[in-house]
């Protein structure tokens, strides 16, 4: 049971394998026979350790993407990137993880460059007065958009508190019993009740 909870929780904690290192996973696997005991005794040794690790790795990754996107990408290099998360392995070192981020960010930027250039080609066919941009200009614009997108993404990650992470952990447990059983944190449960009943109660008044 503990092994299954660990496997499901790790998938939900870092599905893209862009945060945890293999050493982190190995550290958490030390709990793969004690999670059930934690549940029965009301302890959170495994969860607390996972929270400590993921928060640190998010801080690390935030530094990676800002540094990487500060410089232009070289699209003349012949490189490949794996986009199927199920085929990815956890990085063995911080250097490997940073390289995985670089390739992912390069792909995101290249995709935007391609879309912009394709749009420019279509516009050029319709009018000869279109002001054409160079590849370097498209790259800079795309890189800034990718930076903004990741800024927003990490802002949301930073807003995750202990209760949000606890929901992921609890739902990894309940998901093994019944895929239709779900844990709601108190705030989420309140919003769920309001959505289902259409009623809002507070300070002795009902809306």
CSV table of C-alpha atoms in Angstrom, one decimal:
chain,number,residue,atom,x,y,z
A,1,UNK,CA,0.0,0.0,0.0
A,2,UNK,CA,2.8,2.4,1.0
A,3,UNK,CA,4.6,1.7,-2.3
A,4,UNK,CA,1.5,2.5,-4.3
A,5,UNK,CA,0.9,5.8,-2.4
A,6,UNK,CA,4.5,6.8,-3.0
A,7,UNK,CA,4.3,6.1,-6.7
A,8,UNK,CA,1.1,8.0,-7.2
A,9,UNK,CA,2.2,10.9,-5.0
A,10,UNK,CA,5.5,11.3,-6.8
A,11,UNK,CA,3.6,11.5,-10.1
A,12,UNK,CA,1.3,14.2,-8.8
A,13,UNK,CA,4.1,16.0,-7.1
A,14,UNK,CA,6.4,16.3,-10.2
A,15,UNK,CA,4.8,14.7,-13.2
A,16,UNK,CA,7.0,16.5,-15.7
A,17,UNK,CA,10.2,15.5,-13.8
A,18,UNK,CA,11.4,19.1,-13.9
A,19,UNK,CA,11.9,19.5,-10.2
A,20,UNK,CA,13.0,16.4,-8.3
A,21,UNK,CA,16.4,14.8,-8.6
A,22,UNK,CA,16.9,11.0,-8.6
A,23,UNK,CA,18.6,11.5,-5.2
A,24,UNK,CA,15.4,13.2,-3.9
A,25,UNK,CA,13.3,10.2,-5.1
A,26,UNK,CA,15.7,7.8,-3.5
A,27,UNK,CA,15.4,9.7,-0.2
A,28,UNK,CA,11.6,9.6,-0.3
A,29,UNK,CA,11.6,5.9,-1.2
A,30,UNK,CA,13.0,5.2,2.2
A,31,UNK,CA,9.4,5.7,3.4
A,32,UNK,CA,7.9,3.2,0.9
A,33,UNK,CA,7.1,0.8,3.7
A,34,UNK,CA,6.1,3.2,6.5
A,35,UNK,CA,3.5,5.6,4.9
A,36,UNK,CA,0.7,3.3,6.1
A,37,UNK,CA,2.0,3.5,9.6
A,38,UNK,CA,2.2,7.3,9.3
A,39,UNK,CA,-1.5,7.3,8.3
A,40,UNK,CA,-2.5,5.1,11.2
A,41,UNK,CA,-0.6,7.1,13.8
A,42,UNK,CA,-1.4,10.5,12.5
A,43,UNK,CA,2.3,11.3,11.7
A,44,UNK,CA,3.6,13.2,8.7
A,45,UNK,CA,7.2,12.2,8.5
A,46,UNK,CA,7.0,11.3,4.8
A,47,UNK,CA,4.9,14.3,3.8
A,48,UNK,CA,7.0,16.8,5.7
A,49,UNK,CA,10.2,15.5,4.0
A,50,UNK,CA,8.6,15.7,0.6
A,51,UNK,CA,7.4,19.2,1.3
A,52,UNK,CA,10.9,20.3,2.3
A,53,UNK,CA,12.4,18.8,-0.9
A,54,UNK,CA,9.9,20.1,-3.4
A,55,UNK,CA,10.0,23.7,-2.0
A,56,UNK,CA,13.8,23.7,-2.3
A,57,UNK,CA,13.6,22.3,-5.9
A,58,UNK,CA,11.1,24.9,-6.9
A,59,UNK,CA,13.5,27.6,-5.7
A,60,UNK,CA,16.3,26.0,-7.6
A,61,UNK,CA,14.2,25.8,-10.8
A,62,UNK,CA,13.1,29.4,-10.5
A,63,UNK,CA,16.8,30.4,-10.7
A,64,UNK,CA,17.4,28.2,-13.7
A,65,UNK,CA,14.7,29.5,-15.9
A,66,UNK,CA,15.5,33.2,-15.2
A,67,UNK,CA,19.2,32.6,-16.0
A,68,UNK,CA,18.5,30.6,-19.1
A,69,UNK,CA,16.0,33.0,-20.6
A,70,UNK,CA,18.4,36.0,-20.0
A,71,UNK,CA,20.4,35.0,-23.1
A,72,UNK,CA,19.4,34.3,-26.8
A,73,UNK,CA,19.0,30.7,-27.9
A,74,UNK,CA,21.2,29.2,-30.7
A,75,UNK,CA,18.8,27.5,-33.1
A,76,UNK,CA,21.6,26.4,-35.4
A,77,UNK,CA,22.5,23.6,-33.0
A,78,UNK,CA,21.1,20.1,-33.7
A,79,UNK,CA,19.4,19.1,-30.5
A,80,UNK,CA,16.5,16.9,-29.3
A,81,UNK,CA,14.1,17.2,-26.4
A,82,UNK,CA,11.8,14.5,-25.0
A,83,UNK,CA,8.2,15.8,-24.5
A,84,UNK,CA,6.6,12.7,-23.2
A,85,UNK,CA,6.8,12.8,-19.4
A,86,UNK,CA,6.3,9.1,-19.1
A,87,UNK,CA,9.5,8.5,-21.0
A,88,UNK,CA,11.6,10.9,-18.9
A,89,UNK,CA,13.9,9.9,-16.1
A,90,UNK,CA,14.7,12.0,-13.0
A,91,UNK,CA,17.8,14.0,-13.4
A,92,UNK,CA,20.9,12.6,-11.7
A,93,UNK,CA,22.4,16.0,-10.8
A,94,UNK,CA,21.5,19.7,-10.7
A,95,UNK,CA,23.5,20.3,-13.8
A,96,UNK,CA,21.4,17.6,-15.7
A,97,UNK,CA,18.2,19.2,-14.4
A,98,UNK,CA,19.3,22.7,-15.5
A,99,UNK,CA,20.0,21.3,-18.9
A,100,UNK,CA,16.6,19.7,-19.1
A,101,UNK,CA,15.1,23.1,-18.3
A,102,UNK,CA,17.2,24.7,-21.0
A,103,UNK,CA,16.0,22.3,-23.6
A,104,UNK,CA,12.4,22.7,-22.5
A,105,UNK,CA,12.6,26.5,-22.5
A,106,UNK,CA,14.3,26.5,-25.9
A,107,UNK,CA,11.5,24.4,-27.3
A,108,UNK,CA,8.9,26.7,-25.9
A,109,UNK,CA,10.7,29.7,-27.4
A,110,UNK,CA,11.2,28.0,-30.8
A,111,UNK,CA,7.5,27.0,-31.0
A,112,UNK,CA,6.5,30.7,-30.5
A,113,UNK,CA,9.1,31.8,-33.1
A,114,UNK,CA,7.7,29.3,-35.6
A,115,UNK,CA,4.2,30.5,-35.1
A,116,UNK,CA,5.2,34.2,-35.4
A,117,UNK,CA,7.2,33.5,-38.6
A,118,UNK,CA,4.4,31.5,-40.1
A,119,UNK,CA,1.9,34.4,-39.4
A,120,UNK,CA,4.4,36.8,-41.0
A,121,UNK,CA,4.6,34.7,-44.1
A,122,UNK,CA,0.8,34.6,-44.5
A,123,UNK,CA,0.6,38.4,-43.9
A,124,UNK,CA,3.4,39.0,-46.5
A,125,UNK,CA,1.4,37.0,-49.1
A,126,UNK,CA,-1.6,39.3,-48.6
A,127,UNK,CA,0.3,42.6,-48.5
A,128,UNK,CA,3.7,43.8,-49.6
A,129,UNK,CA,3.7,46.6,-47.0
A,130,UNK,CA,4.2,44.4,-44.0
A,131,UNK,CA,7.1,45.4,-41.9
A,132,UNK,CA,9.2,42.2,-41.7
A,133,UNK,CA,11.0,41.1,-38.5
A,134,UNK,CA,14.2,39.2,-38.4
A,135,UNK,CA,14.7,35.8,-36.8
A,136,UNK,CA,16.6,37.5,-34.0
A,137,UNK,CA,13.7,39.9,-33.3
A,138,UNK,CA,11.3,37.0,-33.2
A,139,UNK,CA,13.5,35.1,-30.9
A,140,UNK,CA,13.8,38.0,-28.4
A,141,UNK,CA,10.0,38.6,-28.5
A,142,UNK,CA,9.3,34.9,-28.0
A,143,UNK,CA,11.8,34.5,-25.2
A,144,UNK,CA,10.2,37.4,-23.3
A,145,UNK,CA,6.8,35.8,-23.6
A,146,UNK,CA,8.2,32.5,-22.4
A,147,UNK,CA,9.7,34.4,-19.4
A,148,UNK,CA,6.4,36.0,-18.6
A,149,UNK,CA,4.6,32.6,-18.9
A,150,UNK,CA,7.1,31.0,-16.5
A,151,UNK,CA,6.9,34.0,-14.1
A,152,UNK,CA,3.2,33.4,-13.9
A,153,UNK,CA,3.6,29.6,-13.5
A,154,UNK,CA,6.1,30.0,-10.6
A,155,UNK,CA,4.0,32.6,-9.0
A,156,UNK,CA,1.2,30.1,-8.8
A,157,UNK,CA,3.6,27.4,-7.5
A,158,UNK,CA,4.7,29.8,-4.8
A,159,UNK,CA,1.2,30.4,-3.7
A,160,UNK,CA,0.8,26.7,-2.9
A,161,UNK,CA,0.9,26.3,0.9
A,162,UNK,CA,1.1,23.3,3.2
A,163,UNK,CA,-2.7,22.7,3.0
A,164,UNK,CA,-2.5,22.6,-0.8
A,165,UNK,CA,0.3,20.1,-0.8
A,166,UNK,CA,-1.5,18.1,1.9
A,167,UNK,CA,-4.5,17.8,-0.4
A,168,UNK,CA,-2.3,16.2,-3.1
A,169,UNK,CA,-0.9,13.8,-0.5
A,170,UNK,CA,-4.3,12.9,1.0
A,171,UNK,CA,-5.8,12.4,-2.5
A,172,UNK,CA,-2.9,10.1,-3.4
A,173,UNK,CA,-4.1,8.0,-0.5
A,174,UNK,CA,-7.8,8.1,-1.2
A,175,UNK,CA,-7.2,7.5,-4.9
A,176,UNK,CA,-6.0,4.0,-4.1
A,177,UNK,CA,-9.3,3.1,-2.4
A,178,UNK,CA,-11.7,4.7,-4.8
A,179,UNK,CA,-11.1,7.0,-7.8
A,180,UNK,CA,-14.3,8.9,-7.0
A,181,UNK,CA,-13.3,9.7,-3.4
A,182,UNK,CA,-11.6,13.0,-3.0
A,183,UNK,CA,-10.3,15.0,-0.1
A,184,UNK,CA,-11.0,18.8,0.1
A,185,UNK,CA,-9.0,21.2,2.2
A,186,UNK,CA,-11.4,23.3,4.4
A,187,UNK,CA,-11.3,26.2,2.0
A,188,UNK,CA,-12.0,24.0,-1.0
A,189,UNK,CA,-14.7,22.2,0.8
A,190,UNK,CA,-16.4,25.5,1.6
A,191,UNK,CA,-16.3,26.6,-2.0
A,192,UNK,CA,-17.6,23.2,-3.1
A,193,UNK,CA,-20.5,23.4,-0.8
A,194,UNK,CA,-21.3,26.9,-2.0
A,195,UNK,CA,-21.1,25.7,-5.6
A,196,UNK,CA,-23.4,22.7,-5.0
A,197,UNK,CA,-26.0,24.4,-2.8
A,198,UNK,CA,-25.9,28.0,-4.1
A,199,UNK,CA,-26.0,29.1,-0.5
A,200,UNK,CA,-23.4,31.2,1.4
A,201,UNK,CA,-23.6,31.5,5.1
A,202,UNK,CA,-21.6,33.7,7.4
A,203,UNK,CA,-21.8,36.1,10.4
A,204,UNK,CA,-25.3,34.9,11.1
A,205,UNK,CA,-26.6,35.7,7.6
A,206,UNK,CA,-27.5,33.6,4.7
A,207,UNK,CA,-27.3,34.7,1.1
